[in-house]
Protein backbone atom coordinates (compact mmCIF):
# COMPACT_ATOMS: atom_id res chain seq x y z
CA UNK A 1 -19.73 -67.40 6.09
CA UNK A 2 -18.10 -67.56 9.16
CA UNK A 3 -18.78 -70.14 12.18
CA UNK A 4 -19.99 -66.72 14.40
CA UNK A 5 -22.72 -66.00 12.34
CA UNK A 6 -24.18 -69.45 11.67
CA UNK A 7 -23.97 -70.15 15.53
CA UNK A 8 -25.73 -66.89 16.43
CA UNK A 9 -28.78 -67.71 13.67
CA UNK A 10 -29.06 -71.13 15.44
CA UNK A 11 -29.04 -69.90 18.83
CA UNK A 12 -31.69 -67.04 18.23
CA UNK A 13 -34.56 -67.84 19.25
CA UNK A 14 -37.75 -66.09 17.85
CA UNK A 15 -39.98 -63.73 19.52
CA UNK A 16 -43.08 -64.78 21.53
CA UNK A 17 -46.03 -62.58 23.43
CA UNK A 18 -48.09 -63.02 25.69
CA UNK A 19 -51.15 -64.23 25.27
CA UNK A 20 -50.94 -65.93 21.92
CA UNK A 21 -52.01 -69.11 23.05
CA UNK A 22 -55.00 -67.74 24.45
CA UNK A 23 -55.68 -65.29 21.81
CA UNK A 24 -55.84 -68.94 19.26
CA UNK A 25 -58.31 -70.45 21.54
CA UNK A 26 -60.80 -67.88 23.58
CA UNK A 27 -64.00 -66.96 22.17
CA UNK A 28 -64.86 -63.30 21.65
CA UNK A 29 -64.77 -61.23 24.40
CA UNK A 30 -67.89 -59.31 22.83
CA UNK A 31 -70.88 -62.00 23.44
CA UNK A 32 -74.08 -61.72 24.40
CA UNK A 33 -73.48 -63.41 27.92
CA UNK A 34 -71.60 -60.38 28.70
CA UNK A 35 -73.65 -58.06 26.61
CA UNK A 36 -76.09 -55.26 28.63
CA UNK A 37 -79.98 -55.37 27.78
CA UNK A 38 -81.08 -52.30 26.91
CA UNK A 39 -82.86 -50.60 30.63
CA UNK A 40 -86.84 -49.91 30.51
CA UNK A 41 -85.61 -45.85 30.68
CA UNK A 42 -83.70 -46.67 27.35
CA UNK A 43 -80.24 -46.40 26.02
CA UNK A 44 -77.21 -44.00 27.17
CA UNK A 45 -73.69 -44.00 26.71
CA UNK A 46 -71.55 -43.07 29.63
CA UNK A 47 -67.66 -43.19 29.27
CA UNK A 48 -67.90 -47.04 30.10
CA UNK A 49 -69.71 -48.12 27.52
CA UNK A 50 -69.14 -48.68 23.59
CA UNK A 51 -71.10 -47.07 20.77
CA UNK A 52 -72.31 -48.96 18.30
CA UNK A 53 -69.56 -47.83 15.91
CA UNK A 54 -66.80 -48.67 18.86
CA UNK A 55 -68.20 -51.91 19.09
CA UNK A 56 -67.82 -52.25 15.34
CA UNK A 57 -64.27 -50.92 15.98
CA UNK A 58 -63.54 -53.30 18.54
CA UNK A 59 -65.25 -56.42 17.56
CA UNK A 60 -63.00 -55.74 14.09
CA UNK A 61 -59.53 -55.37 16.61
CA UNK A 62 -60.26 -58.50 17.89
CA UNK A 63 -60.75 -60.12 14.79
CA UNK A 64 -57.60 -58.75 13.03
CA UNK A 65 -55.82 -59.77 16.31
CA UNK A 66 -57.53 -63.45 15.72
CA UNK A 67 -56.30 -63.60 12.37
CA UNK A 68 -52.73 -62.61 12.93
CA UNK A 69 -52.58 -65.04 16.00
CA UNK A 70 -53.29 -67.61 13.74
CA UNK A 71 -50.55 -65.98 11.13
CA UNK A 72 -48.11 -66.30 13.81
CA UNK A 73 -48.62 -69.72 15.20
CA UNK A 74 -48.28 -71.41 11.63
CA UNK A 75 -45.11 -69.58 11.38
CA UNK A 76 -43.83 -70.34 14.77
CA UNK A 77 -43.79 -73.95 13.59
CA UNK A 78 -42.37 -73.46 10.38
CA UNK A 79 -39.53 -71.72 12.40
CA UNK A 80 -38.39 -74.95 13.91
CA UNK A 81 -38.29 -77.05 10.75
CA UNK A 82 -36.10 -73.98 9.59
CA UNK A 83 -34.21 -74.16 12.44
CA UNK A 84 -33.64 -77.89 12.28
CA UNK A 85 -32.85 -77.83 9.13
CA UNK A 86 -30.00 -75.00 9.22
CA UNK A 87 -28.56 -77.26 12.15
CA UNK A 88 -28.41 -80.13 10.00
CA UNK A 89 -26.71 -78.09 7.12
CA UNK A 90 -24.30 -76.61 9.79
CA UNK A 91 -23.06 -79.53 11.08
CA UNK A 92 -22.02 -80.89 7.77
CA UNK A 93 -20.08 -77.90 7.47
CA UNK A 94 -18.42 -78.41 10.46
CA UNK A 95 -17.57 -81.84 9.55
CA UNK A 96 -15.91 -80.91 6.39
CA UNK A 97 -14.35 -77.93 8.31
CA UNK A 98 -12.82 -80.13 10.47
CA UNK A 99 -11.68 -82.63 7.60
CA UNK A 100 -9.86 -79.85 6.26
CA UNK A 101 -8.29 -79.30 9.81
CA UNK A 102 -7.38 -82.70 9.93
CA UNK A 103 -5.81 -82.90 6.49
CA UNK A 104 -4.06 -79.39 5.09
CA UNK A 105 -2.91 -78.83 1.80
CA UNK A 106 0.47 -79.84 2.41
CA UNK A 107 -0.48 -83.70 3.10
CA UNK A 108 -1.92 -83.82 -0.63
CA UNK A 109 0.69 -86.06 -2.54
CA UNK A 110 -1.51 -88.43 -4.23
CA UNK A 111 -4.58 -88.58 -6.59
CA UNK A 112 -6.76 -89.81 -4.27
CA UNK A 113 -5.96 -87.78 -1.63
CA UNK A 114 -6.86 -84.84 -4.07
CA UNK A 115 -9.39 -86.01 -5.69
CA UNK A 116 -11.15 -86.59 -1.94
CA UNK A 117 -9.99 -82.83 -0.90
CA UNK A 118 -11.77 -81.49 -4.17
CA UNK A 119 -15.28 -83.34 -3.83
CA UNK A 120 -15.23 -82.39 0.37
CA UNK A 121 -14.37 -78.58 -1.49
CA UNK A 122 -17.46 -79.22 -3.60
CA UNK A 123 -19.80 -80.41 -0.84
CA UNK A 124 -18.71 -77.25 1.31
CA UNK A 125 -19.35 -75.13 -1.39
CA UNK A 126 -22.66 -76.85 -1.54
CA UNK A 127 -23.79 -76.97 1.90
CA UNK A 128 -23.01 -72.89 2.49
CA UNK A 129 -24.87 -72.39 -0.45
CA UNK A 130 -27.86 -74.24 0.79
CA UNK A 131 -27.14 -72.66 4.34
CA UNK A 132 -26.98 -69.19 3.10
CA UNK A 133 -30.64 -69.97 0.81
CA UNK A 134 -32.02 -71.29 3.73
CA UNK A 135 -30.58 -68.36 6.52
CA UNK A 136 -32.25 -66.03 3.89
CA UNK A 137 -35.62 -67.40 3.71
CA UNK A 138 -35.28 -67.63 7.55
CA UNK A 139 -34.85 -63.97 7.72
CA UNK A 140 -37.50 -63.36 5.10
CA UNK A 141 -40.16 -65.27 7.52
CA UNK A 142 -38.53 -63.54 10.59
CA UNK A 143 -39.45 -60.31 9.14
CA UNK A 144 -42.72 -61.07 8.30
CA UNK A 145 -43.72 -62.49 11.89
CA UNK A 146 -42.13 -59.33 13.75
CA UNK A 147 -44.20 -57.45 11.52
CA UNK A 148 -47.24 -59.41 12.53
CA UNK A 149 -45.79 -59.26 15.93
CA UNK A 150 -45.80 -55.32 15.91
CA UNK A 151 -49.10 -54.94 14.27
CA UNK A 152 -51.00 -57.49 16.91
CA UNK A 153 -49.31 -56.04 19.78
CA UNK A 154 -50.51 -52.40 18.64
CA UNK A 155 -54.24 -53.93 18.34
CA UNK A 156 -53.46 -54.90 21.58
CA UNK A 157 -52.83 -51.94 23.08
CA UNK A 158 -56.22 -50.25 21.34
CA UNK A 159 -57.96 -53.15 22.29
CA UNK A 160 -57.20 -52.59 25.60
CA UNK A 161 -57.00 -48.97 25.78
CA UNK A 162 -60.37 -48.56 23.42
CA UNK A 163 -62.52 -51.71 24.34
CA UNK A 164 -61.23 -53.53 27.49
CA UNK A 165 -63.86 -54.03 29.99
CA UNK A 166 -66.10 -51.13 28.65
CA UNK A 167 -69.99 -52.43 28.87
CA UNK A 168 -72.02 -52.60 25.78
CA UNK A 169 -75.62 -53.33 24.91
CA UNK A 170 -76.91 -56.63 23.44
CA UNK A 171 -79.24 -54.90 20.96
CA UNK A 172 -76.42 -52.92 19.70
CA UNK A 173 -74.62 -56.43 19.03
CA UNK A 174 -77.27 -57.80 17.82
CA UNK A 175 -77.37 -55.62 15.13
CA UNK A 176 -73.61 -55.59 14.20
CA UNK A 177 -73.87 -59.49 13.77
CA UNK A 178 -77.03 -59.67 12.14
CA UNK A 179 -78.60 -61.84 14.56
């Protein structure tokens, strides 16, 4: 692995949204508060207002985008520790990297000079090992949360193209939540 491509992993920085901190935290936007009663002439549904079966729909988007919210937050802290963690694993490499700057082959003309140059070999070895296992499960996560990413920001956009500020009646969600 080359010092290019462990800088790059360290300096990427993972995708955020808008709206994911308040997506953890608000309440529904379907509640009865905002809910219509149902007028003494009875029930219609105009353009502007949900069916019963949209409000299923869209009381089940914002759910789903609840759930993967929560999805994404856990794994935007795991990401640090990751990151953290890949630093700490590419600095030792650039320590031994710059041991073996600091001390070429051609200086080797004891035992214990070799014997030191073979165990800093060894822990190189190691550390890229551990560095590539670790850049792989990073990637692994990465592609799960952009998938989470991609699916919440499409129940976004039929949230807000299907349910977004569209009335609804409090009977109707009543009956959805079984109160």
């Amino acid at each position: 692995m080359n010092k290019f491509s462990r800088i790059l992993i360290l300096a990427g920085s993972v995708m955020c949204f808008p709206g994911l901190a308040t997506a953890q935290t608000q309440d529904s936007a379907f509640n009865a508060k905002a809910a219509i009663p149902v007028p003494d002439e009875g029930k219609t549904y105009p353009s502007y207002f949900l069916t019963m079966d949209q409000l299923k729909n869209c009381i089940s988007v914002e759910e789903n985008m609840a759930m993967l919210s929560g999805y994404i937050g856990k794994r935007n802290a795991i990401f640090e520790t990751y990151r953290e963690e890949l630093a700490a694993l590419d600095m030792e490499i650039k320590r031994i990297e710059t041991y073996f700057r600091e001390n070429p082959n051609t200086k080797i003309d004891d035992k214990e000079n070799f014997e030191t140059r073979n165990e800093m070999v060894r822990k190189n070895n190691d550390y890229v090992a551990q560095y590539n296992k670790k850049l792989e499960d990073y990637t692994t996560l990465q592609n799960a949360y952009d998938n989470d990413v991609s699916e919440f920001n499409s129940l976004s956009a039929d949230f807000q193209n299907s349910c977004n500020g569209k009335r609804y009646y409090l009977d109707d969600l009543q009956a959805i939540r079984g109160n």
